[in-house]
Amino acid sequence: MREIKVGILGFGTVGSGTVKILQDNADAISARIGAEIVVSRVAVRDLTKPRDVSLHAPTLTTNPQDITDDPDIEIVAELIGGVEPARTLVERAIANGKNIVTANKEMVAKVGHDLRIAAQSSGKDFFMEASVAGGIPIIATLGESLAGNQVREIAGIVNGTTNYILTKMTQEGAAFEKVLSEAQSLGYAEAEPSSDVDGYDAQYKIAILASLAFGSRVNVEDVQVEGIRHISPRDIVVAKELGYRIKLIATAQGSPNGMRVRVNPTLLPLKHPLATVDGVFNGVFVRGDAVGDLTLIGRGAGSLPTGSAVVGDIIHCARNIVAGATGRVPYMASHDLPMLPAASSWSKFYARVRVLDRPKALAAIATIFGDHDVSIESVIQRAMPDEEAEIVWVTHEVREQDVHAALATIHALPVVRSVDTALRVME
Amino acid sequence: MREIKVGILGFGTVGSGTVKILQDNADAISARIGAEIVVSRVAVRDLTKPRDVSLHAPTLTTNPQDITDDPDIEIVAELIGGVEPARTLVERAIANGKNIVTANKEMVAKVGHDLRIAAQSSGKDFFMEASVAGGIPIIATLGESLAGNQVREIAGIVNGTTNYILTKMTQEGAAFEKVLSEAQSLGYAEAEPSSDVDGYDAQYKIAILASLAFGSRVNVEDVQVEGIRHISPRDIVVAKELGYRIKLIATAQGSPNGMRVRVNPTLLPLKHPLATVDGVFNGVFVRGDAVGDLTLIGRGAGSLPTGSAVVGDIIHCARNIVAGATGRVPYMASHDLPMLPAASSWSKFYARVRVLDRPKALAAIATIFGDHDVSIESVIQRAMPDEEAEIVWVTHEVREQDVHAALATIHALPVVRSVDTALRVME
């Protein structure tokens, strides 16, 4: 049986999962391709580090160019992460005629366009299923199964750490900081958690999905991002009472006029298929003009689930190699759709305001909302300790800038103690 | 730009959706392939029938051989349904070197093996995404994205009619017959509903999924099937109280020893990702050794959602044609795994028994369960009118044949009025 040699850059969580799957399911994978996958070289930083997965010693190298420059290697799996040195190595591998499989969301989001053009020019594959939502096949679904659709909207829970934290806060009523430190001790959150809890990880992922869904370049810095540090247990309780769950949602909406791509903590009605995606699970909702609503739910991280996506891409690429058909799917980001300003977008909003419990506070706030064309769907006022009251507003679909202008004016009212939170609400 | 000619057999719901998508999204689809899809011929039974989608008159023909035998047509989309004449036409098209796209669950389930072997022998594609679960890309996911996995288990809600009926029964407490006739008047159920409500439609679909997941032939007749006619509003209410929803679940479990493939109304705990898949939506849950748990939810029927799957397959095939790579995925049903007997399978069970309200009924039934090694997780006894009592049992994981033997003995007890229902319970 024909052999196809794979070189792997990086042997951390994803790299070891990838090698384990290729070893454990070797026979089935060979049959499914009609060729044998051989991991011929793995580039690591430290040859002596103990590892879960055993490889023949000569397979390991500390020199990544042993992979990018090896004429026998046909597929390079880049599993290092971060822009450099990954980008330079991938560029070099493409220049040397390799097909690329990558799990690197940051590299794909920031410089994927140029890399994909380069791969396309040399007639090679550039696959990146593992860069978004771990084992969930959202990239293949967008690029292949839904290729007959115009995608209108994507909404995703694409960061497991924040979903775990919000789920725990919902189940236990605990504060963000407490759950974060628990998550850190369990290994579900990094010691430096900003990339997750401030939404940057989700920002990369939704930039990638938007570029695929709308066939356009997306500048990561233009993706508005809001994290979950300001979500309080009180917000979660109030949202629950109203029939909602709070999730960190990455959304992309597209039309011929432009795109809106953003990451925000959002209230989802319990009926929404993402509302019950809990814990470290990820979920991606897609609305297409033909398929309608489609939701994919699965494990968004971890050695084997992410390795499953990498191995799926390696098999896809190997089948193309056997058929002489690498590069068979044209790279599509041919448009440069403008990013529409968030301020002009429409959404329902939830706002929680604390006031001195004076009879006129409700009327004063309602008047300001009215003056700003913010129409109200529901209001709940409740007495709180210290002669305060809490007023929770849910608006109809309104313009985002109108809500923010109204809340700024409301914040300045003497009867208002604080505007605790303002969050988007999804239908 | 290169043209790829498609011939369509059948111009009903799916055929017209397919043509509409190909027309509406023609520019995007051409760009995504690097070639233009031209629907050159559509075979219909009646040329004069008014249709939603307009085609140039010469495109229509009543002679399907104008398609199977046309040397310019490269892809034949079979959208007729049923085994004959579809099978004979597909065989003829394959013999003439065509690639096949089909939405025909019955044909694929019954004779798909031979057709796929024939397509493979001539190096052509045989795609069938639309044959299972409409717009949900479960077949591509199993065959491509999860190709690195050993699939352990599939569980699906793959019939929209029964899911609509069970959802309505759950929401409204109405009886099966009443909801069925409503569904018939709304067009969600056929005048002859047996194929849906007795589970045969689901039987075809799970046979197809099992054959793909386990790489084995599956004889449709060996798939045990149980419909939903015997589900009463009372079962639904009691299941709800216990924290479950009743769904018609098609399952397939595989191991090197064999497969279990079956269709049963099943109690799902609310936490299960399929428990909240309601109305006409379908959902498929897959457990793989690497990816873990993956769930896909979407529209399982309808002109555009099913058309989306057909067009996805046409695009997939057209990309292969452009790359000279049709037949690039080897056909895999190389095994002939035995079908393991249902009787020896293990599951939790729910049973609802009506008894004369005598103090000893509970003990007598419990003793019989115990004698048959059926251990009980929970029991609820309630007084009913006419001096009867209802006893609801949920078992631990037990052998199916033990439950059935116990229930037969219980049924013969003088204090037992009826064994109303016995259903499987999923974890």
PDB file of N, CA and C in Angstrom, chain A residues 21 25 28-29 31-33 135-137 140-141 143-145 147-150 281 289-291 293-299 304-305 308 311-312 315-316 319-320 323 325 328-330 332, chain B residues 21 25 28-29 31-33 135-137 140-141 143-145 147-150 281 289-291 293-299 304-305 308 311-312 315-316 319-320 323 325 328-330 332:
ATOM      1  N   ILE A  21      -4.378   9.113  17.710  1.00  0.00           N
ATOM      2  CA  ILE A  21      -5.466   8.655  16.826  1.00  0.00           C
ATOM      3  C   ILE A  21      -4.896   7.942  15.598  1.00  0.00           C
ATOM      4  N   ASN A  25      -6.022   4.013  15.336  1.00  0.00           N
ATOM      5  CA  ASN A  25      -6.975   3.663  14.269  1.00  0.00           C
ATOM      6  C   ASN A  25      -6.280   3.489  12.921  1.00  0.00           C
ATOM      7  N   ALA A  28      -7.956   1.152  10.122  1.00  0.00           N
ATOM      8  CA  ALA A  28      -9.191   1.707   9.554  1.00  0.00           C
ATOM      9  C   ALA A  28      -8.876   2.918   8.685  1.00  0.00           C
ATOM     10  N   ILE A  29      -7.949   3.756   9.158  1.00  0.00           N
ATOM     11  CA  ILE A  29      -7.626   4.971   8.403  1.00  0.00           C
ATOM     12  C   ILE A  29      -6.980   4.607   7.062  1.00  0.00           C
ATOM     13  N   ALA A  31      -7.499   1.936   5.313  1.00  0.00           N
ATOM     14  CA  ALA A  31      -8.545   1.415   4.427  1.00  0.00           C
ATOM     15  C   ALA A  31      -9.392   2.556   3.870  1.00  0.00           C
ATOM     16  N   ARG A  32      -9.645   3.558   4.713  1.00  0.00           N
ATOM     17  CA  ARG A  32     -10.511   4.654   4.291  1.00  0.00           C
ATOM     18  C   ARG A  32      -9.842   5.572   3.270  1.00  0.00           C
ATOM     19  N   ILE A  33      -8.516   5.560   3.263  1.00  0.00           N
ATOM     20  CA  ILE A  33      -7.795   6.389   2.292  1.00  0.00           C
ATOM     21  C   ILE A  33      -7.394   5.575   1.061  1.00  0.00           C
ATOM     22  N   GLY A 135     -13.448  19.511  17.770  1.00  0.00           N
ATOM     23  CA  GLY A 135     -13.902  18.384  16.970  1.00  0.00           C
ATOM     24  C   GLY A 135     -15.138  18.646  16.133  1.00  0.00           C
ATOM     25  N   ILE A 136     -15.733  19.827  16.239  1.00  0.00           N
ATOM     26  CA  ILE A 136     -16.968  20.116  15.489  1.00  0.00           C
ATOM     27  C   ILE A 136     -16.607  20.428  14.039  1.00  0.00           C
ATOM     28  N   PRO A 137     -17.207  19.728  13.079  1.00  0.00           N
ATOM     29  CA  PRO A 137     -16.796  19.916  11.670  1.00  0.00           C
ATOM     30  C   PRO A 137     -17.459  21.129  11.027  1.00  0.00           C
ATOM     31  N   ALA A 140     -15.633  22.256   7.449  1.00  0.00           N
ATOM     32  CA  ALA A 140     -16.030  21.404   6.317  1.00  0.00           C
ATOM     33  C   ALA A 140     -17.489  21.649   5.964  1.00  0.00           C
ATOM     34  N   THR A 141     -18.325  21.826   6.966  1.00  0.00           N
ATOM     35  CA  THR A 141     -19.755  22.046   6.706  1.00  0.00           C
ATOM     36  C   THR A 141     -19.959  23.331   5.919  1.00  0.00           C
ATOM     37  N   GLY A 143     -17.718  24.951   4.073  1.00  0.00           N
ATOM     38  CA  GLY A 143     -17.025  24.973   2.790  1.00  0.00           C
ATOM     39  C   GLY A 143     -17.522  23.932   1.800  1.00  0.00           C
ATOM     40  N   GLU A 144     -18.102  22.844   2.285  1.00  0.00           N
ATOM     41  CA  GLU A 144     -18.509  21.760   1.384  1.00  0.00           C
ATOM     42  C   GLU A 144     -20.022  21.531   1.445  1.00  0.00           C
ATOM     43  N   SER A 145     -20.521  21.050   2.579  1.00  0.00           N
ATOM     44  CA  SER A 145     -21.926  20.641   2.615  1.00  0.00           C
ATOM     45  C   SER A 145     -22.884  21.798   2.355  1.00  0.00           C
ATOM     46  N   ALA A 147     -22.185  24.475   0.600  1.00  0.00           N
ATOM     47  CA  ALA A 147     -21.645  25.308  -0.491  1.00  0.00           C
ATOM     48  C   ALA A 147     -22.720  25.796  -1.456  1.00  0.00           C
ATOM     49  N   GLY A 148     -23.914  25.205  -1.417  1.00  0.00           N
ATOM     50  CA  GLY A 148     -25.009  25.699  -2.241  1.00  0.00           C
ATOM     51  C   GLY A 148     -25.769  26.851  -1.619  1.00  0.00           C
ATOM     52  N   ASN A 149     -25.452  27.173  -0.365  1.00  0.00           N
ATOM     53  CA  ASN A 149     -26.179  28.199   0.374  1.00  0.00           C
ATOM     54  C   ASN A 149     -25.506  29.558   0.341  1.00  0.00           C
ATOM     55  N   GLN A 150     -26.309  30.601   0.495  1.00  0.00           N
ATOM     56  CA  GLN A 150     -25.794  31.876   0.973  1.00  0.00           C
ATOM     57  C   GLN A 150     -26.006  31.849   2.483  1.00  0.00           C
ATOM     58  N   PHE A 281     -18.477  22.284  26.381  1.00  0.00           N
ATOM     59  CA  PHE A 281     -18.934  22.045  25.009  1.00  0.00           C
ATOM     60  C   PHE A 281     -19.027  23.350  24.216  1.00  0.00           C
ATOM     61  N   ASP A 289     -29.643  30.273   3.418  1.00  0.00           N
ATOM     62  CA  ASP A 289     -30.892  30.567   2.719  1.00  0.00           C
ATOM     63  C   ASP A 289     -31.608  29.302   2.266  1.00  0.00           C
ATOM     64  N   ALA A 290     -30.888  28.214   2.067  1.00  0.00           N
ATOM     65  CA  ALA A 290     -31.536  26.969   1.646  1.00  0.00           C
ATOM     66  C   ALA A 290     -31.697  26.000   2.816  1.00  0.00           C
ATOM     67  N   VAL A 291     -30.643  25.781   3.569  1.00  0.00           N
ATOM     68  CA  VAL A 291     -30.679  24.749   4.614  1.00  0.00           C
ATOM     69  C   VAL A 291     -31.525  25.183   5.809  1.00  0.00           C
ATOM     70  N   ASP A 293     -31.970  26.561   9.494  1.00  0.00           N
ATOM     71  CA  ASP A 293     -31.154  26.604  10.711  1.00  0.00           C
ATOM     72  C   ASP A 293     -30.484  25.268  10.953  1.00  0.00           C
ATOM     73  N   LEU A 294     -29.186  25.325  11.174  1.00  0.00           N
ATOM     74  CA  LEU A 294     -28.398  24.120  11.418  1.00  0.00           C
ATOM     75  C   LEU A 294     -27.505  24.382  12.624  1.00  0.00           C
ATOM     76  N   THR A 295     -27.468  23.426  13.552  1.00  0.00           N
ATOM     77  CA  THR A 295     -26.661  23.604  14.761  1.00  0.00           C
ATOM     78  C   THR A 295     -25.766  22.399  14.964  1.00  0.00           C
ATOM     79  N   LEU A 296     -24.492  22.663  15.258  1.00  0.00           N
ATOM     80  CA  LEU A 296     -23.526  21.599  15.515  1.00  0.00           C
ATOM     81  C   LEU A 296     -22.992  21.782  16.930  1.00  0.00           C
ATOM     82  N   ILE A 297     -23.012  20.720  17.713  1.00  0.00           N
ATOM     83  CA  ILE A 297     -22.606  20.797  19.120  1.00  0.00           C
ATOM     84  C   ILE A 297     -21.588  19.700  19.403  1.00  0.00           C
ATOM     85  N   GLY A 298     -20.493  20.055  20.049  1.00  0.00           N
ATOM     86  CA  GLY A 298     -19.511  19.029  20.377  1.00  0.00           C
ATOM     87  C   GLY A 298     -18.383  19.593  21.230  1.00  0.00           C
ATOM     88  N   ARG A 299     -17.328  18.819  21.354  1.00  0.00           N
ATOM     89  CA  ARG A 299     -16.212  19.231  22.200  1.00  0.00           C
ATOM     90  C   ARG A 299     -15.320  20.204  21.433  1.00  0.00           C
ATOM     91  N   LEU A 304      -7.912  14.685  22.112  1.00  0.00           N
ATOM     92  CA  LEU A 304      -8.511  13.789  21.114  1.00  0.00           C
ATOM     93  C   LEU A 304      -9.562  14.477  20.244  1.00  0.00           C
ATOM     94  N   PRO A 305     -10.473  15.293  20.811  1.00  0.00           N
ATOM     95  CA  PRO A 305     -11.440  15.958  19.915  1.00  0.00           C
ATOM     96  C   PRO A 305     -10.756  16.864  18.892  1.00  0.00           C
ATOM     97  N   SER A 308      -9.040  14.739  16.457  1.00  0.00           N
ATOM     98  CA  SER A 308      -9.997  14.178  15.489  1.00  0.00           C
ATOM     99  C   SER A 308     -10.139  15.086  14.276  1.00  0.00           C
ATOM    100  N   VAL A 311      -6.840  14.918  12.257  1.00  0.00           N
ATOM    101  CA  VAL A 311      -6.742  13.665  11.504  1.00  0.00           C
ATOM    102  C   VAL A 311      -7.755  13.653  10.358  1.00  0.00           C
ATOM    103  N   GLY A 312      -8.968  14.188  10.595  1.00  0.00           N
ATOM    104  CA  GLY A 312      -9.934  14.301   9.499  1.00  0.00           C
ATOM    105  C   GLY A 312      -9.354  15.086   8.331  1.00  0.00           C
ATOM    106  N   ILE A 315      -6.680  13.007   6.544  1.00  0.00           N
ATOM    107  CA  ILE A 315      -7.302  12.000   5.677  1.00  0.00           C
ATOM    108  C   ILE A 315      -7.845  12.656   4.406  1.00  0.00           C
ATOM    109  N   HIS A 316      -8.526  13.800   4.597  1.00  0.00           N
ATOM    110  CA  HIS A 316      -9.067  14.543   3.454  1.00  0.00           C
ATOM    111  C   HIS A 316      -7.947  14.853   2.454  1.00  0.00           C
ATOM    112  N   ARG A 319      -6.527  11.663   0.762  1.00  0.00           N
ATOM    113  CA  ARG A 319      -7.400  11.201  -0.328  1.00  0.00           C
ATOM    114  C   ARG A 319      -7.181  12.057  -1.579  1.00  0.00           C
ATOM    115  N   ASN A 320      -6.989  13.350  -1.375  1.00  0.00           N
ATOM    116  CA  ASN A 320      -6.703  14.215  -2.525  1.00  0.00           C
ATOM    117  C   ASN A 320      -5.365  13.857  -3.166  1.00  0.00           C
ATOM    118  N   ALA A 323      -5.780  10.808  -5.207  1.00  0.00           N
ATOM    119  CA  ALA A 323      -6.545  11.092  -6.430  1.00  0.00           C
ATOM    120  C   ALA A 323      -5.859  12.121  -7.321  1.00  0.00           C
ATOM    121  N   ALA A 325      -5.513  15.264  -6.601  1.00  0.00           N
ATOM    122  CA  ALA A 325      -6.489  16.359  -6.625  1.00  0.00           C
ATOM    123  C   ALA A 325      -6.290  17.348  -5.486  1.00  0.00           C
ATOM    124  N   ARG A 328      -8.277  20.944  -4.654  1.00  0.00           N
ATOM    125  CA  ARG A 328      -9.492  20.804  -5.466  1.00  0.00           C
ATOM    126  C   ARG A 328     -10.590  21.810  -5.087  1.00  0.00           C
ATOM    127  N   VAL A 329     -10.571  22.345  -3.875  1.00  0.00           N
ATOM    128  CA  VAL A 329     -11.568  23.351  -3.504  1.00  0.00           C
ATOM    129  C   VAL A 329     -10.940  24.733  -3.642  1.00  0.00           C
ATOM    130  N   PRO A 330     -11.453  25.541  -4.576  1.00  0.00           N
ATOM    131  CA  PRO A 330     -10.827  26.855  -4.767  1.00  0.00           C
ATOM    132  C   PRO A 330     -10.941  27.722  -3.505  1.00  0.00           C
ATOM    133  N   MET A 332     -11.720  31.017  -1.576  1.00  0.00           N
ATOM    134  CA  MET A 332     -12.866  31.814  -1.970  1.00  0.00           C
ATOM    135  C   MET A 332     -12.917  33.243  -1.439  1.00  0.00           C
TER     136      MET A 332
ATOM    137  N   ILE B  21     -32.350  26.376  -5.894  1.00  0.00           N
ATOM    138  CA  ILE B  21     -31.072  26.771  -5.283  1.00  0.00           C
ATOM    139  C   ILE B  21     -30.012  26.976  -6.362  1.00  0.00           C
ATOM    140  N   ASN B  25     -28.572  30.817  -6.521  1.00  0.00           N
ATOM    141  CA  ASN B  25     -27.198  31.027  -6.059  1.00  0.00           C
ATOM    142  C   ASN B  25     -26.180  30.658  -7.140  1.00  0.00           C
ATOM    143  N   ALA B  28     -22.567  32.405  -7.080  1.00  0.00           N
ATOM    144  CA  ALA B  28     -21.724  31.964  -5.967  1.00  0.00           C
ATOM    145  C   ALA B  28     -21.281  30.519  -6.165  1.00  0.00           C
ATOM    146  N   ILE B  29     -22.204  29.681  -6.625  1.00  0.00           N
ATOM    147  CA  ILE B  29     -21.873  28.265  -6.801  1.00  0.00           C
ATOM    148  C   ILE B  29     -20.797  28.091  -7.878  1.00  0.00           C
ATOM    149  N   ALA B  31     -18.489  30.207  -8.691  1.00  0.00           N
ATOM    150  CA  ALA B  31     -17.203  30.653  -8.134  1.00  0.00           C
ATOM    151  C   ALA B  31     -16.637  29.600  -7.195  1.00  0.00           C
ATOM    152  N   ARG B  32     -17.509  28.946  -6.445  1.00  0.00           N
ATOM    153  CA  ARG B  32     -17.031  27.977  -5.456  1.00  0.00           C
ATOM    154  C   ARG B  32     -16.519  26.693  -6.104  1.00  0.00           C
ATOM    155  N   ILE B  33     -16.975  26.433  -7.335  1.00  0.00           N
ATOM    156  CA  ILE B  33     -16.515  25.234  -8.035  1.00  0.00           C
ATOM    157  C   ILE B  33     -15.355  25.562  -8.982  1.00  0.00           C
ATOM    158  N   GLY B 135     -31.307  18.475   5.391  1.00  0.00           N
ATOM    159  CA  GLY B 135     -30.191  19.400   5.247  1.00  0.00           C
ATOM    160  C   GLY B 135     -29.035  19.168   6.193  1.00  0.00           C
ATOM    161  N   ILE B 136     -29.161  18.218   7.106  1.00  0.00           N
ATOM    162  CA  ILE B 136     -28.099  17.969   8.093  1.00  0.00           C
ATOM    163  C   ILE B 136     -26.964  17.189   7.440  1.00  0.00           C
ATOM    164  N   PRO B 137     -25.721  17.698   7.498  1.00  0.00           N
ATOM    165  CA  PRO B 137     -24.620  17.035   6.776  1.00  0.00           C
ATOM    166  C   PRO B 137     -24.042  15.846   7.531  1.00  0.00           C
ATOM    167  N   ALA B 140     -21.649  13.405   5.140  1.00  0.00           N
ATOM    168  CA  ALA B 140     -20.307  13.962   4.936  1.00  0.00           C
ATOM    169  C   ALA B 140     -19.511  13.924   6.233  1.00  0.00           C
ATOM    170  N   THR B 141     -20.175  14.217   7.342  1.00  0.00           N
ATOM    171  CA  THR B 141     -19.482  14.223   8.628  1.00  0.00           C
ATOM    172  C   THR B 141     -18.942  12.838   8.956  1.00  0.00           C
ATOM    173  N   GLY B 143     -18.368  10.344   6.829  1.00  0.00           N
ATOM    174  CA  GLY B 143     -17.447   9.820   5.824  1.00  0.00           C
ATOM    175  C   GLY B 143     -16.154  10.601   5.701  1.00  0.00           C
ATOM    176  N   GLU B 144     -16.194  11.894   6.068  1.00  0.00           N
ATOM    177  CA  GLU B 144     -14.999  12.720   5.855  1.00  0.00           C
ATOM    178  C   GLU B 144     -14.464  13.266   7.187  1.00  0.00           C
ATOM    179  N   SER B 145     -15.228  14.127   7.851  1.00  0.00           N
ATOM    180  CA  SER B 145     -14.682  14.811   9.031  1.00  0.00           C
ATOM    181  C   SER B 145     -14.339  13.843  10.154  1.00  0.00           C
ATOM    182  N   ALA B 147     -13.520  10.687   9.763  1.00  0.00           N
ATOM    183  CA  ALA B 147     -12.884   9.498   9.188  1.00  0.00           C
ATOM    184  C   ALA B 147     -11.722   8.985  10.027  1.00  0.00           C
ATOM    185  N   GLY B 148     -11.211   9.788  10.956  1.00  0.00           N
ATOM    186  CA  GLY B 148     -10.168   9.310  11.856  1.00  0.00           C
ATOM    187  C   GLY B 148     -10.701   8.555  13.058  1.00  0.00           C
ATOM    188  N   ASN B 149     -12.023   8.553  13.233  1.00  0.00           N
ATOM    189  CA  ASN B 149     -12.643   7.949  14.413  1.00  0.00           C
ATOM    190  C   ASN B 149     -13.127   6.524  14.169  1.00  0.00           C
ATOM    191  N   GLN B 150     -13.195   5.764  15.247  1.00  0.00           N
ATOM    192  CA  GLN B 150     -14.067   4.604  15.277  1.00  0.00           C
ATOM    193  C   GLN B 150     -15.366   5.086  15.901  1.00  0.00           C
ATOM    194  N   PHE B 281     -37.946  19.330  13.279  1.00  0.00           N
ATOM    195  CA  PHE B 281     -36.476  19.259  13.232  1.00  0.00           C
ATOM    196  C   PHE B 281     -35.990  17.827  13.442  1.00  0.00           C
ATOM    197  N   ASP B 289     -14.623   7.568  19.041  1.00  0.00           N
ATOM    198  CA  ASP B 289     -13.592   7.326  20.062  1.00  0.00           C
ATOM    199  C   ASP B 289     -12.668   8.526  20.230  1.00  0.00           C
ATOM    200  N   ALA B 290     -12.527   9.359  19.199  1.00  0.00           N
ATOM    201  CA  ALA B 290     -11.666  10.532  19.320  1.00  0.00           C
ATOM    202  C   ALA B 290     -12.481  11.802  19.529  1.00  0.00           C
ATOM    203  N   VAL B 291     -13.494  12.026  18.729  1.00  0.00           N
ATOM    204  CA  VAL B 291     -14.223  13.290  18.780  1.00  0.00           C
ATOM    205  C   VAL B 291     -15.094  13.391  20.020  1.00  0.00           C
ATOM    206  N   ASP B 293     -18.603  13.246  21.878  1.00  0.00           N
ATOM    207  CA  ASP B 293     -20.015  13.381  21.517  1.00  0.00           C
ATOM    208  C   ASP B 293     -20.208  14.570  20.590  1.00  0.00           C
ATOM    209  N   LEU B 294     -20.865  14.318  19.486  1.00  0.00           N
ATOM    210  CA  LEU B 294     -21.124  15.355  18.490  1.00  0.00           C
ATOM    211  C   LEU B 294     -22.598  15.271  18.104  1.00  0.00           C
ATOM    212  N   THR B 295     -23.275  16.412  18.062  1.00  0.00           N
ATOM    213  CA  THR B 295     -24.701  16.439  17.734  1.00  0.00           C
ATOM    214  C   THR B 295     -24.955  17.442  16.626  1.00  0.00           C
ATOM    215  N   LEU B 296     -25.727  17.026  15.629  1.00  0.00           N
ATOM    216  CA  LEU B 296     -26.091  17.907  14.513  1.00  0.00           C
ATOM    217  C   LEU B 296     -27.611  18.029  14.493  1.00  0.00           C
ATOM    218  N   ILE B 297     -28.103  19.258  14.440  1.00  0.00           N
ATOM    219  CA  ILE B 297     -29.548  19.498  14.498  1.00  0.00           C
ATOM    220  C   ILE B 297     -29.951  20.411  13.348  1.00  0.00           C
ATOM    221  N   GLY B 298     -30.983  20.037  12.623  1.00  0.00           N
ATOM    222  CA  GLY B 298     -31.438  20.897  11.531  1.00  0.00           C
ATOM    223  C   GLY B 298     -32.722  20.378  10.920  1.00  0.00           C
ATOM    224  N   ARG B 299     -33.065  20.935   9.775  1.00  0.00           N
ATOM    225  CA  ARG B 299     -34.317  20.550   9.120  1.00  0.00           C
ATOM    226  C   ARG B 299     -34.120  19.241   8.368  1.00  0.00           C
ATOM    227  N   LEU B 304     -36.245  23.121   0.224  1.00  0.00           N
ATOM    228  CA  LEU B 304     -34.945  23.796   0.227  1.00  0.00           C
ATOM    229  C   LEU B 304     -33.920  23.116   1.127  1.00  0.00           C
ATOM    230  N   PRO B 305     -34.262  22.704   2.351  1.00  0.00           N
ATOM    231  CA  PRO B 305     -33.247  22.015   3.160  1.00  0.00           C
ATOM    232  C   PRO B 305     -32.736  20.734   2.492  1.00  0.00           C
ATOM    233  N   SER B 308     -30.702  21.688  -0.389  1.00  0.00           N
ATOM    234  CA  SER B 308     -29.367  22.135   0.044  1.00  0.00           C
ATOM    235  C   SER B 308     -28.388  20.964   0.084  1.00  0.00           C
ATOM    236  N   VAL B 311     -27.668  19.885  -3.569  1.00  0.00           N
ATOM    237  CA  VAL B 311     -26.758  20.827  -4.233  1.00  0.00           C
ATOM    238  C   VAL B 311     -25.354  20.713  -3.637  1.00  0.00           C
ATOM    239  N   GLY B 312     -25.255  20.527  -2.328  1.00  0.00           N
ATOM    240  CA  GLY B 312     -23.940  20.303  -1.719  1.00  0.00           C
ATOM    241  C   GLY B 312     -23.231  19.119  -2.369  1.00  0.00           C
ATOM    242  N   ILE B 315     -22.128  20.016  -5.922  1.00  0.00           N
ATOM    243  CA  ILE B 315     -20.913  20.841  -5.888  1.00  0.00           C
ATOM    244  C   ILE B 315     -19.690  19.973  -5.573  1.00  0.00           C
ATOM    245  N   HIS B 316     -19.855  19.096  -4.582  1.00  0.00           N
ATOM    246  CA  HIS B 316     -18.769  18.184  -4.207  1.00  0.00           C
ATOM    247  C   HIS B 316     -18.315  17.382  -5.434  1.00  0.00           C
ATOM    248  N   ARG B 319     -16.621  19.602  -8.134  1.00  0.00           N
ATOM    249  CA  ARG B 319     -15.227  19.893  -7.787  1.00  0.00           C
ATOM    250  C   ARG B 319     -14.340  18.700  -8.099  1.00  0.00           C
ATOM    251  N   ASN B 320     -14.856  17.501  -7.841  1.00  0.00           N
ATOM    252  CA  ASN B 320     -14.083  16.314  -8.193  1.00  0.00           C
ATOM    253  C   ASN B 320     -13.898  16.199  -9.700  1.00  0.00           C
ATOM    254  N   ALA B 323     -11.263  18.548 -10.796  1.00  0.00           N
ATOM    255  CA  ALA B 323      -9.939  18.086 -10.378  1.00  0.00           C
ATOM    256  C   ALA B 323      -9.582  16.725 -10.968  1.00  0.00           C
ATOM    257  N   ALA B 325     -10.983  13.922 -10.179  1.00  0.00           N
ATOM    258  CA  ALA B 325     -10.834  13.089  -8.989  1.00  0.00           C
ATOM    259  C   ALA B 325     -12.144  12.452  -8.550  1.00  0.00           C
ATOM    260  N   ARG B 328     -12.920   9.722  -5.474  1.00  0.00           N
ATOM    261  CA  ARG B 328     -11.727   9.864  -4.637  1.00  0.00           C
ATOM    262  C   ARG B 328     -11.880   9.247  -3.254  1.00  0.00           C
ATOM    263  N   VAL B 329     -13.110   9.077  -2.749  1.00  0.00           N
ATOM    264  CA  VAL B 329     -13.299   8.435  -1.450  1.00  0.00           C
ATOM    265  C   VAL B 329     -13.674   6.977  -1.680  1.00  0.00           C
ATOM    266  N   PRO B 330     -12.800   6.066  -1.241  1.00  0.00           N
ATOM    267  CA  PRO B 330     -13.102   4.651  -1.483  1.00  0.00           C
ATOM    268  C   PRO B 330     -14.374   4.225  -0.765  1.00  0.00           C
ATOM    269  N   MET B 332     -16.534   1.840   1.455  1.00  0.00           N
ATOM    270  CA  MET B 332     -15.933   1.204   2.625  1.00  0.00           C
ATOM    271  C   MET B 332     -16.681   0.017   3.225  1.00  0.00           C
TER     272      MET B 332
END
